[in-house]
Short mmCIF file of C-alpha atoms in Angstrom, two decimals:
data_model
loop_
_atom_site.label_atom_id
_atom_site.label_comp_id
_atom_site.label_asym_id
_atom_site.label_seq_id
_atom_site.Cartn_x
_atom_site.Cartn_y
_atom_site.Cartn_z
CA MET C 1 -24.95 5.33 -88.84
CA ALA C 2 -26.42 4.32 -86.82
CA ALA C 3 -27.60 0.84 -87.88
CA ASN C 4 -24.32 -0.07 -87.86
CA LYS C 5 -23.42 1.41 -84.42
CA LYS C 6 -23.66 -1.60 -81.33
CA LYS C 7 -25.14 -0.91 -77.94
CA LYS C 8 -24.92 -2.16 -75.02
CA GLY C 9 -26.87 -5.45 -74.24
CA VAL C 10 -28.68 -5.43 -77.79
CA ARG C 11 -27.76 -8.40 -80.00
CA VAL C 12 -27.46 -7.30 -83.90
CA ARG C 13 -27.62 -9.63 -87.00
CA PRO C 14 -25.79 -9.10 -89.39
CA LYS C 15 -27.26 -9.28 -92.60
CA ARG C 16 -27.01 -12.25 -95.28
CA PRO C 17 -25.88 -12.03 -98.59
CA GLN C 18 -28.77 -12.51 -101.06
CA PRO C 19 -28.44 -15.03 -103.75
CA GLU C 20 -28.72 -13.94 -107.27
CA ASN C 21 -31.79 -15.75 -108.15
CA ARG C 22 -33.45 -13.85 -104.97
CA ARG C 23 -36.18 -12.21 -107.93
CA PRO C 24 -36.76 -8.33 -106.34
CA ALA C 25 -39.67 -6.05 -106.23
CA ASP C 26 -40.25 -3.76 -109.32
CA GLY C 27 -38.86 -0.74 -108.18
CA ILE C 28 -39.94 1.23 -111.17
CA GLY C 29 -43.62 0.37 -111.14
CA GLY C 30 -43.69 -0.13 -107.74
CA ARG C 31 -45.19 -3.98 -109.18
CA ASP C 32 -45.01 -6.75 -107.19
CA VAL C 33 -42.69 -9.15 -109.63
CA TYR C 34 -44.04 -12.35 -107.59
CA SER C 35 -48.35 -11.42 -107.96
CA GLY C 36 -48.18 -8.79 -110.49
CA ARG C 37 -50.43 -6.64 -107.89
CA MET C 38 -48.98 -2.75 -107.29
CA ALA C 39 -47.47 -1.73 -104.18
CA GLY C 40 -50.20 -1.07 -101.59
CA GLU C 41 -52.98 -3.25 -103.52
CA SER C 42 -54.70 -5.96 -100.69
CA ALA C 43 -53.96 -9.03 -101.90
CA SER C 44 -56.68 -10.94 -102.88
CA ARG C 45 -57.98 -14.56 -102.55
CA PRO C 46 -57.32 -16.24 -105.60
CA ALA C 47 -59.84 -18.91 -107.49
CA PRO C 48 -59.72 -21.68 -107.21
CA ARG C 49 -58.55 -24.33 -110.00
CA PRO C 50 -60.07 -26.76 -110.79
CA ALA C 51 -58.74 -30.60 -109.84
CA GLY C 52 -57.13 -32.02 -112.62
CA GLY C 53 -54.18 -33.58 -113.64
CA ASN C 54 -53.23 -32.67 -116.75
CA ALA C 55 -49.85 -30.78 -117.88
CA GLN C 56 -51.67 -27.93 -119.36
CA ALA C 57 -52.68 -26.95 -115.99
CA ALA C 58 -49.82 -27.81 -113.29
CA GLY C 59 -47.97 -25.54 -116.11
CA ASP C 60 -49.84 -23.40 -116.06
CA ARG C 61 -49.29 -22.82 -112.23
CA ARG C 62 -45.63 -22.55 -112.31
CA ALA C 63 -45.69 -20.20 -114.14
CA ASP C 64 -47.67 -17.93 -112.87
CA ARG C 65 -45.67 -18.47 -109.61
CA THR C 66 -42.31 -17.71 -112.26
CA ARG C 67 -43.37 -14.71 -114.23
CA VAL C 68 -41.46 -11.97 -114.68
CA HIS C 69 -42.90 -9.28 -117.94
CA PRO C 70 -40.91 -8.87 -120.27
CA GLY C 71 -38.79 -5.74 -120.43
CA VAL C 72 -39.30 -4.60 -116.61
CA PRO C 73 -36.32 -4.13 -115.16
CA VAL C 74 -35.09 -5.31 -112.27
CA ALA C 75 -33.72 -3.96 -109.09
CA PRO C 76 -32.23 -5.21 -105.53
CA TYR C 77 -34.08 -6.73 -102.97
CA THR C 78 -34.61 -3.75 -100.25
CA GLY C 79 -37.00 -5.39 -98.41
CA MET C 80 -34.41 -5.84 -95.05
CA ASP C 81 -33.71 -2.34 -94.79
CA ASP C 82 -37.32 -2.25 -93.34
CA PHE C 83 -35.62 -3.59 -89.96
CA ARG C 84 -32.34 -0.91 -90.27
CA ASP C 85 -33.28 0.77 -86.50
CA LEU C 86 -34.67 -2.75 -84.95
CA ASP C 87 -31.23 -3.00 -83.03
CA GLN C 88 -32.05 0.27 -81.46
CA ILE C 89 -35.12 -1.08 -79.15
CA GLY C 90 -34.19 -0.78 -75.33
CA MET C 91 -35.18 -4.87 -74.92
CA GLN C 92 -32.85 -5.29 -71.81
CA ASP C 93 -33.58 -2.34 -70.54
CA SER C 94 -37.10 -2.55 -70.28
CA GLU C 95 -38.57 -3.58 -67.29
CA THR C 96 -40.35 -7.01 -68.11
CA TYR C 97 -37.34 -7.96 -69.18
CA LYS C 98 -35.45 -7.49 -65.74
CA LYS C 99 -38.13 -9.14 -63.83
CA VAL C 100 -37.93 -12.38 -66.14
CA GLU C 101 -34.46 -12.12 -65.44
CA ARG C 102 -34.46 -11.29 -61.28
CA ILE C 103 -37.67 -14.78 -61.79
CA ARG C 104 -34.68 -16.99 -63.87
CA GLN C 105 -32.27 -16.22 -61.06
CA LEU C 106 -34.38 -16.76 -58.89
CA GLU C 107 -35.49 -20.47 -60.13
CA LYS C 108 -31.28 -21.40 -60.04
CA PRO C 109 -30.24 -23.66 -57.38
CA PRO C 110 -27.50 -22.53 -55.43
CA VAL C 111 -24.53 -22.47 -56.24
CA LYS C 112 -22.06 -24.09 -53.36
CA ARG C 113 -18.53 -21.90 -53.05
CA MET C 114 -15.44 -23.94 -53.03
CA PRO C 115 -12.45 -22.47 -51.17
CA LYS C 116 -10.33 -21.28 -53.06
CA ARG C 117 -7.35 -22.88 -53.96
CA ARG C 118 -3.74 -21.89 -54.63
CA ALA C 119 -2.66 -23.02 -58.60
CA PRO C 120 0.37 -25.00 -58.07
CA GLN C 121 3.03 -23.39 -58.89
CA ILE C 122 4.57 -25.27 -61.98
CA GLN C 123 8.20 -24.52 -62.79
CA PRO C 124 8.69 -23.61 -66.09
CA LEU C 125 10.64 -26.46 -67.99
CA GLN C 126 14.31 -26.18 -68.84
CA VAL C 127 16.33 -27.06 -71.99
CA VAL C 128 19.51 -28.66 -71.01
CA LYS C 129 21.47 -29.33 -73.61
CA GLY C 130 24.17 -31.76 -73.48
CA GLY C 131 22.10 -34.88 -70.86
CA LYS C 132 23.77 -37.44 -72.68
CA THR C 133 27.43 -36.44 -72.24
CA ALA C 134 26.63 -35.63 -68.09
CA ARG C 135 25.89 -38.97 -68.08
CA ARG C 136 28.73 -40.34 -69.95
CA ILE C 137 30.39 -38.13 -67.84
CA ARG C 138 28.39 -39.20 -64.77
CA LEU C 139 29.28 -43.43 -66.06
CA ALA C 140 33.22 -43.10 -66.95
CA VAL C 141 33.73 -41.05 -63.23
CA SER C 142 31.96 -43.74 -61.04
CA LEU C 143 33.97 -46.65 -62.86
CA ALA C 144 37.23 -45.26 -62.44
CA ALA C 145 36.06 -44.52 -58.58
CA ALA C 146 34.99 -47.81 -58.68
CA ALA C 147 38.56 -48.90 -60.11
CA ALA C 148 40.15 -46.69 -57.92
CA ILE C 149 39.00 -48.62 -54.78
CA VAL C 150 39.10 -52.05 -56.21
CA LEU C 151 43.15 -51.22 -57.35
CA THR C 152 43.47 -49.74 -53.60
CA VAL C 153 42.79 -53.42 -52.38
CA VAL C 154 44.87 -55.45 -54.67
CA ILE C 155 47.76 -53.04 -53.66
CA LEU C 156 46.59 -53.12 -49.73
CA HIS C 157 46.12 -56.82 -50.41
CA PHE C 158 49.75 -57.62 -51.68
CA SER C 159 51.79 -54.69 -49.82
CA THR C 160 50.99 -56.71 -46.64
CA PRO C 161 52.70 -59.00 -45.68
CA VAL C 162 50.15 -61.78 -45.33
CA GLY C 163 47.18 -60.43 -46.59
CA LEU C 164 44.49 -57.19 -46.31
CA ILE C 165 41.79 -59.39 -44.66
CA GLU C 166 44.87 -61.18 -41.88
CA TRP C 167 46.39 -57.24 -41.67
CA VAL C 168 43.15 -56.00 -40.72
CA GLN C 169 42.31 -58.63 -38.05
CA ASN C 170 45.41 -58.10 -36.40
CA ALA C 171 44.99 -54.22 -36.52
CA ALA C 172 41.33 -54.36 -35.08
CA ALA C 173 42.72 -56.96 -32.45
CA ALA C 174 45.57 -54.89 -31.36
CA ALA C 175 43.00 -51.88 -31.23
CA GLY C 176 42.19 -50.02 -28.40
CA PRO C 177 43.16 -47.78 -25.08
CA GLY C 178 44.47 -49.63 -21.72
CA ASP C 179 45.69 -48.15 -18.68
CA GLY C 180 49.06 -47.48 -19.67
CA TYR C 181 52.29 -49.10 -18.59
CA PRO C 182 53.04 -50.29 -15.75
CA VAL C 183 51.83 -53.29 -16.96
CA PHE C 184 52.22 -56.77 -14.19
CA LEU C 185 53.05 -59.92 -16.24
CA SER C 186 51.51 -63.63 -15.45
CA ASP C 187 54.36 -65.08 -15.62
CA GLU C 188 57.60 -63.41 -13.47
CA GLN C 189 60.36 -64.57 -15.37
CA PRO C 190 59.81 -64.40 -18.43
CA GLN C 191 62.88 -65.47 -20.67
CA GLU C 192 62.26 -63.33 -23.87
CA ILE C 193 60.70 -60.75 -25.54
CA CYS C 194 60.13 -58.72 -28.60
CA ALA C 195 59.21 -56.10 -30.66
CA GLN C 196 56.28 -56.37 -32.88
CA GLY C 197 55.95 -52.83 -34.13
CA ASN C 198 54.15 -50.71 -31.34
CA GLU C 199 53.13 -53.95 -29.64
CA VAL C 200 55.73 -55.99 -26.80
CA LEU C 201 55.73 -60.10 -27.34
CA VAL C 202 57.19 -61.58 -23.87
CA LEU C 203 57.54 -65.58 -24.20
CA SER C 204 57.59 -67.39 -20.41
CA ASP C 205 57.96 -71.37 -19.70
CA THR C 206 54.33 -71.44 -19.87
CA LEU C 207 52.44 -67.98 -21.32
CA LEU C 208 52.74 -65.94 -24.60
CA GLU C 209 51.57 -62.61 -24.45
CA ALA C 210 51.36 -59.89 -26.08
CA TYR C 211 50.29 -56.10 -24.99
CA ASN C 212 49.44 -53.02 -27.75
CA LYS C 213 51.56 -49.72 -27.20
CA ASN C 214 49.28 -48.56 -24.60
CA GLY C 215 49.41 -51.21 -22.51
CA ARG C 216 46.47 -53.27 -23.14
CA GLN C 217 46.71 -56.67 -23.46
CA ILE C 218 45.74 -58.45 -26.52
CA TYR C 219 46.06 -61.52 -26.00
CA SER C 220 47.33 -64.22 -23.53
CA ARG C 221 48.21 -68.44 -24.73
CA GLN C 222 49.66 -71.37 -23.51
CA HIS C 223 51.29 -73.17 -25.19
CA GLY C 224 53.02 -76.10 -23.86
CA PHE C 225 56.55 -76.89 -24.81
CA SER C 226 59.01 -77.52 -22.07
CA ASN C 227 61.69 -75.43 -24.28
CA PRO C 228 60.10 -72.54 -26.21
CA ALA C 229 61.59 -70.48 -28.19
CA MET C 230 60.02 -67.46 -30.33
CA ASP C 231 60.85 -65.57 -34.03
CA VAL C 232 58.64 -62.37 -35.49
CA GLY C 233 57.64 -62.00 -38.56
CA ALA C 234 55.84 -58.93 -39.77
CA ALA C 235 52.04 -60.28 -38.72
CA ARG C 236 52.20 -63.83 -36.93
CA VAL C 237 54.62 -65.71 -34.55
CA LEU C 238 56.18 -68.80 -34.63
CA VAL C 239 56.40 -70.72 -31.23
CA TYR C 240 58.52 -73.82 -31.20
CA ASP C 241 59.96 -76.09 -28.58
CA ARG C 242 63.10 -76.48 -29.36
CA GLY C 243 64.38 -80.46 -29.01
CA GLY C 244 61.08 -80.95 -28.96
CA THR C 245 58.94 -81.82 -32.52
CA GLY C 246 55.97 -78.93 -31.66
CA VAL C 247 54.87 -75.57 -33.20
CA LYS C 248 52.69 -73.04 -32.81
CA ILE C 249 51.83 -70.30 -35.71
CA TYR C 250 49.89 -67.11 -34.00
CA ASN C 251 49.02 -63.71 -34.67
CA ASN C 252 46.49 -61.70 -32.68
CA ASP C 253 43.39 -62.89 -33.64
CA ARG C 254 43.51 -66.59 -32.91
CA LEU C 255 45.77 -69.98 -32.89
CA LEU C 256 46.97 -70.37 -37.12
CA GLU C 257 48.56 -73.49 -36.79
CA ASP C 258 49.45 -76.43 -33.99
CA ARG C 259 51.10 -79.12 -35.35
CA ARG C 260 53.70 -81.59 -34.92
CA LEU C 261 56.79 -82.70 -37.03
CA GLU C 262 58.16 -85.60 -37.88
CA GLN C 263 61.61 -84.94 -36.44
CA SER C 264 63.20 -83.06 -33.56
CA ILE C 265 64.12 -79.03 -34.02
CA TYR C 266 67.22 -77.54 -33.67
CA THR C 267 66.08 -73.91 -34.53
CA ALA C 268 63.27 -71.97 -37.26
CA ALA C 269 62.59 -69.15 -39.10
CA MET C 270 59.79 -66.43 -39.34
CA GLY C 271 58.64 -65.16 -43.01
CA ARG C 272 57.78 -61.57 -42.77
CA ASN C 273 55.14 -63.15 -45.37
CA GLY C 274 54.26 -65.55 -42.83
CA SER C 275 55.85 -68.98 -45.05
CA ALA C 276 58.59 -70.55 -41.91
CA ALA C 277 61.62 -72.99 -42.11
CA PHE C 278 62.62 -75.10 -39.53
CA VAL C 279 65.95 -76.92 -39.72
CA THR C 280 65.51 -80.40 -37.94
CA ARG C 281 66.72 -84.21 -37.48
CA ALA C 282 66.77 -86.21 -40.79
CA ASP C 283 67.19 -90.36 -40.85
CA GLY C 284 70.57 -90.48 -42.62
CA TYR C 285 71.46 -86.94 -42.83
CA THR C 286 73.32 -84.58 -40.79
CA ALA C 287 70.21 -82.11 -40.21
CA GLN C 288 66.94 -81.42 -43.54
CA VAL C 289 65.55 -77.67 -43.75
CA SER C 290 61.83 -77.06 -44.59
CA VAL C 291 59.98 -74.50 -45.60
CA VAL C 292 56.61 -73.92 -45.47
CA ASP C 293 54.13 -71.22 -47.27
CA LYS C 294 51.50 -69.68 -44.92
CA ASP C 295 49.12 -72.09 -44.89
CA PHE C 296 51.48 -74.16 -43.75
CA ALA C 297 52.37 -76.06 -46.94
CA SER C 298 54.97 -78.21 -47.96
CA VAL C 299 57.43 -75.40 -50.53
CA TYR C 300 60.43 -76.91 -49.78
CA ASN C 301 63.42 -79.90 -48.57
CA TRP C 302 66.67 -79.47 -48.69
CA TRP C 303 69.42 -82.31 -46.55
CA SER C 304 72.74 -81.64 -45.62
CA ALA C 305 75.48 -84.65 -45.71
CA GLU C 306 78.10 -83.59 -43.48
CA GLU C 307 77.12 -79.85 -42.57
CA LEU C 308 75.31 -78.85 -39.22
CA VAL C 309 72.58 -75.57 -39.89
CA SER C 310 72.90 -73.70 -36.81
CA ALA C 311 70.70 -70.80 -38.52
CA VAL C 312 67.99 -70.31 -40.83
CA ALA C 313 65.91 -67.16 -42.69
CA LEU C 314 63.70 -66.64 -45.50
CA SER C 315 63.74 -63.49 -47.92
CA ASP C 316 60.26 -61.19 -47.07
CA ASP C 317 58.72 -62.11 -50.79
CA GLY C 318 59.31 -66.21 -49.07
CA LYS C 319 61.21 -67.34 -52.62
CA ARG C 320 64.34 -67.63 -51.58
CA MET C 321 66.14 -69.19 -48.35
CA ALA C 322 69.47 -68.95 -46.37
CA ALA C 323 71.35 -71.43 -44.77
CA ALA C 324 74.54 -71.26 -42.28
CA ALA C 325 76.49 -74.62 -42.38
CA LEU C 326 79.03 -75.57 -39.84
CA ARG C 327 81.73 -78.70 -40.42
CA ALA C 328 84.79 -79.19 -39.44
CA GLU C 329 88.21 -79.10 -41.52
CA GLY C 330 91.24 -79.92 -40.33
CA GLY C 331 90.71 -79.78 -36.36
CA GLN C 332 88.11 -76.42 -36.81
CA TYR C 333 85.73 -75.49 -37.97
CA VAL C 334 84.46 -73.65 -41.19
CA SER C 335 81.12 -71.70 -41.53
CA THR C 336 79.91 -71.33 -44.84
CA LEU C 337 76.91 -69.76 -46.18
CA TYR C 338 74.15 -70.78 -48.55
CA VAL C 339 71.25 -69.44 -50.32
CA PHE C 340 68.87 -70.95 -52.83
CA ASP C 341 65.78 -70.34 -55.11
CA LEU C 342 63.23 -72.14 -53.76
CA THR C 343 62.40 -73.27 -57.27
CA LYS C 344 65.96 -74.90 -58.11
CA SER C 345 67.34 -77.73 -56.06
CA ALA C 346 71.47 -76.43 -56.00
CA PRO C 347 72.28 -73.70 -54.04
CA VAL C 348 73.10 -69.99 -56.35
CA ALA C 349 74.96 -68.98 -54.20
CA THR C 350 77.37 -70.01 -52.16
CA LEU C 351 79.21 -67.74 -48.98
CA SER C 352 82.71 -68.85 -46.74
CA TYR C 353 83.00 -66.90 -43.85
CA GLY C 354 86.25 -69.19 -43.26
CA THR C 355 87.05 -70.00 -39.23
CA ALA C 356 84.20 -66.94 -38.14
CA VAL C 357 80.77 -69.12 -36.68
CA ILE C 358 77.58 -67.66 -37.68
CA ALA C 359 75.87 -66.59 -35.18
CA GLY C 360 72.52 -65.56 -36.02
CA LEU C 361 70.74 -64.74 -39.55
CA GLU C 362 68.03 -61.80 -39.94
CA SER C 363 66.00 -60.53 -43.34
CA ARG C 364 65.40 -56.49 -43.74
CA GLY C 365 64.02 -55.57 -46.83
CA GLY C 366 66.11 -56.97 -49.68
CA ARG C 367 69.11 -58.10 -48.41
CA LEU C 368 70.46 -60.49 -45.73
CA THR C 369 72.65 -59.77 -41.94
CA VAL C 370 74.93 -62.03 -41.29
CA ILE C 371 75.65 -61.79 -37.45
CA THR C 372 79.39 -63.73 -36.74
CA ASP C 373 81.83 -63.20 -33.59
CA ALA C 374 84.12 -60.91 -35.89
CA SER C 375 81.87 -59.88 -38.59
CA VAL C 376 78.65 -57.68 -39.27
CA SER C 377 77.98 -58.93 -42.81
CA THR C 378 75.38 -57.15 -45.78
CA VAL C 379 74.57 -60.13 -48.04
CA ASP C 380 71.96 -59.20 -51.39
CA TRP C 381 69.18 -60.95 -51.03
CA ASN C 382 69.52 -61.64 -55.36
CA CYS C 383 73.20 -63.11 -54.57
CA GLU C 384 74.38 -65.37 -56.92
CA GLY C 385 78.07 -67.09 -57.86
CA ALA C 386 80.65 -67.92 -55.46
CA LEU C 387 81.33 -64.29 -53.66
CA THR C 388 83.74 -63.33 -50.89
CA ALA C 389 84.52 -59.86 -48.75
CA GLY C 390 84.45 -57.00 -50.50
CA GLN C 391 82.48 -58.02 -53.80
CA THR C 392 79.70 -56.70 -54.93
CA GLY C 393 76.34 -57.79 -52.85
CA ARG C 394 78.41 -58.30 -49.90
CA VAL C 395 79.47 -56.01 -47.34
CA ASP C 396 81.72 -57.25 -44.79
CA TYR C 397 81.91 -54.87 -41.09
CA PRO C 398 85.17 -56.44 -39.11
CA VAL C 399 84.88 -56.49 -35.47
CA THR C 400 87.99 -55.41 -33.72
CA ASP C 401 86.69 -55.76 -29.69
CA GLU C 402 84.18 -58.50 -28.71
CA LEU C 403 80.93 -58.49 -29.69
CA ARG C 404 78.01 -58.37 -27.37
CA GLN C 405 75.05 -57.71 -28.33
CA VAL C 406 73.17 -57.14 -31.89
CA TYR C 407 69.51 -55.98 -32.22
CA PHE C 408 67.71 -55.42 -34.74
CA GLY C 409 65.89 -51.97 -36.10
CA LYS C 410 63.27 -51.74 -38.83
CA ASP C 411 65.74 -50.54 -40.99
CA THR C 412 69.50 -50.67 -39.20
CA THR C 413 71.17 -53.45 -36.68
CA LEU C 414 72.37 -51.89 -33.60
CA LEU C 415 75.77 -53.37 -32.38
CA VAL C 416 77.58 -52.89 -28.50
CA THR C 417 80.88 -53.71 -28.46
CA GLY C 418 83.61 -53.45 -26.37
CA ARG C 419 86.92 -53.98 -24.24
CA ALA C 420 87.26 -57.54 -23.27
CA ASN C 421 87.25 -58.09 -19.33
CA ASP C 422 86.34 -54.72 -19.56
CA GLU C 423 82.27 -53.99 -19.07
CA THR C 424 82.83 -50.14 -17.54
CA ALA C 425 82.77 -49.02 -21.31
CA GLY C 426 81.18 -49.54 -24.83
CA ARG C 427 80.50 -48.49 -27.86
CA ILE C 428 77.25 -48.33 -30.07
CA ILE C 429 77.69 -48.84 -33.33
CA LEU C 430 74.21 -48.37 -35.67
CA LEU C 431 74.70 -49.66 -39.79
CA GLY C 432 72.42 -48.54 -42.22
CA LYS C 433 70.74 -51.11 -45.24
CA GLU C 434 74.00 -51.17 -47.21
CA GLY C 435 75.84 -52.97 -44.01
CA ASN C 436 77.62 -49.41 -43.57
CA GLU C 437 78.34 -47.38 -40.62
CA ALA C 438 75.47 -44.83 -39.65
CA ALA C 439 76.90 -43.42 -36.02
CA SER C 440 79.35 -44.87 -33.81
CA PHE C 441 80.17 -43.31 -30.07
CA SER C 442 81.22 -44.59 -27.09
CA VAL C 443 79.04 -44.29 -23.87
CA GLU C 444 80.26 -44.87 -20.23
CA ASP C 445 79.34 -47.14 -17.19
CA SER C 446 78.18 -50.76 -17.32
CA LEU C 447 76.00 -51.24 -20.58
CA LYS C 448 73.50 -54.21 -19.97
CA TYR C 449 71.28 -53.35 -23.25
CA ALA C 450 70.59 -51.97 -25.74
CA ALA C 451 67.78 -51.41 -28.82
CA ALA C 452 67.39 -48.71 -31.70
CA GLY C 453 63.88 -47.06 -32.71
CA HIS C 454 62.87 -44.80 -35.34
CA LYS C 455 64.82 -41.90 -34.24
CA TYR C 456 67.10 -42.44 -30.16
CA ILE C 457 69.09 -45.11 -29.40
CA TYR C 458 67.62 -46.93 -25.98
CA CYS C 459 70.95 -47.58 -23.86
CA LEU C 460 69.59 -49.80 -20.37
CA PHE C 461 72.16 -49.09 -17.00
CA ASP C 462 72.35 -50.64 -14.04
CA HIS C 463 69.84 -47.58 -12.95
CA GLN C 464 69.12 -45.91 -15.68
CA VAL C 465 67.37 -45.69 -18.94
CA ARG C 466 68.83 -42.92 -21.36
CA ALA C 467 67.99 -41.64 -24.86
CA TYR C 468 70.85 -40.92 -27.29
CA LEU C 469 70.30 -39.24 -30.83
CA PRO C 470 72.41 -40.53 -33.98
CA ASP C 471 75.21 -38.93 -32.77
CA GLY C 472 75.89 -39.58 -29.49
CA THR C 473 74.00 -36.43 -27.86
CA LEU C 474 71.99 -37.19 -24.37
CA ALA C 475 68.31 -37.07 -24.94
CA GLY C 476 67.17 -38.06 -22.02
CA GLU C 477 67.50 -40.15 -18.88
CA TRP C 478 65.14 -42.19 -16.85
CA ASP C 479 65.65 -43.70 -13.59
CA CYS C 480 65.00 -47.49 -13.25
CA GLY C 481 65.63 -50.87 -10.83
CA TYR C 482 68.23 -52.53 -10.95
CA THR C 483 66.31 -55.90 -11.89
CA ALA C 484 66.04 -54.73 -15.52
CA ALA C 485 66.91 -56.49 -17.75
CA GLN C 486 65.67 -57.09 -21.85
CA LEU C 487 64.90 -53.56 -23.27
CA VAL C 488 62.87 -53.11 -26.55
CA ALA C 489 62.72 -50.03 -28.72
CA LEU C 490 58.77 -49.34 -30.44
CA SER C 491 57.66 -47.80 -33.81
CA SER C 492 55.83 -45.00 -31.50
CA GLY C 493 59.25 -44.14 -29.68
CA GLN C 494 58.76 -45.28 -26.75
CA ALA C 495 61.35 -48.35 -25.06
CA VAL C 496 60.15 -50.99 -22.64
CA THR C 497 61.43 -52.66 -20.26
CA VAL C 498 61.25 -55.97 -18.21
CA GLU C 499 61.58 -55.40 -13.99
CA SER C 500 60.21 -57.07 -11.97
CA GLY C 501 57.85 -58.79 -13.58
CA ARG C 502 56.28 -55.99 -14.69
CA LEU C 503 56.60 -54.34 -17.90
CA ILE C 504 57.68 -50.89 -17.42
CA ALA C 505 57.35 -47.93 -20.55
CA TYR C 506 60.28 -45.10 -20.43
CA GLY C 507 59.91 -42.16 -23.46
CA PRO C 508 60.04 -40.63 -25.99
CA PRO C 509 62.29 -37.29 -24.80
CA GLU C 510 59.65 -35.22 -25.67
CA GLU C 511 57.37 -36.88 -22.30
CA PRO C 512 57.41 -34.95 -18.93
CA ALA C 513 58.20 -38.02 -17.42
CA ALA C 514 58.69 -41.54 -17.41
CA SER C 515 55.17 -43.61 -16.96
CA GLU C 516 55.96 -45.41 -13.73
#
């Protein structure tokens, strides 16, 4: 139907439902149920009623308004059907409506146009599953990394000889490039040189100097001793006045200790962990052995009543001490080695060497090397009891020829032997950690000095420096001056000699030429 169709621009009012008590017109007779008049009859003005307030009049008025003739059927009210074509009127298409709309548009204020902005790109939310698990994993990884760092620092601190801080200070002081070798010494006649890793230490009458592998001087310090001697540990250097009371301990960074002992010093030794031992005179005794820790605090004292103490050494961990004693018996000297546990007063081990004189002691790892004029012994630091040659914990290497020199490498001991009254020939013997022979070969010409490096054995002759492999094969040779004296081998593979107030480096054989 046309009444139910929506037209463009026309608003259609929906039909409202009629209440049930709505009184419709009389559809049969055409009579209006409200007024009682017939359809088409004009409405006449009702006559005025007299003013009165009685109830009968009020009831009559209410009855006139609501009276329905009995017997007259009531039909549904259809009065709104007369407006069913109202939605067909095109009001929005009329000229009047259009004029009015134009006027309204003109009366409106102008609209300020804003520049268009691009809407922010919002990433869609993503639901991450397992957030708590990921946080736990990250926390666990962080804690594990922190624990690993702390554990590494602790291991480095206890594995380094004198602690991590001093090890870092030494490394920082020794680092840096240099002009290379040769280098000129402050004193043209040094008394002693030795190697400490890749560093060369030179002791003279007035100075202690140190150089790194690149020839850069690490330090030069005056000791002020009249009869200086030195002993080298893993990270420190002990300089003492033999026959005097002065003691100084250095590292690469600074002077650590400067002391005067109560009695004059016979000999002294530096431990790998920074501890030190001194053999001095003692009132009422032949000698006194004193041990101090790396902070120079007293740890142990032992007095010898009848025997002279010719050498002393400390284990790498600083828990044990060895002393070589010499006494007169039956018109000759008898040597004895005592091993002490620093927590006990009496020696825990006693080793007899008969009439052989103990010339030196050196600690290497878990074993002690004992040098005599007739043998080289390797002794376990943890030994106990009275040990003789061939027993467990002691290995003796007899020297058939004259023992000319002993050089201590990192894990080896180098011996130079030769026939008496014959300087033109010599023999090189290399001993391993356990004291067993690892290499042995003969060399010709007059051998002045020898040193064992990590890979090569360097030998100093009158006019040459030669490098040998452990099997005796010649690996390289370099010319040198006649005044070349001592020789040391560095961990880097080089050898350094002292010649006319200079330090000159040779090798390793892989390099094309020596640095002269």
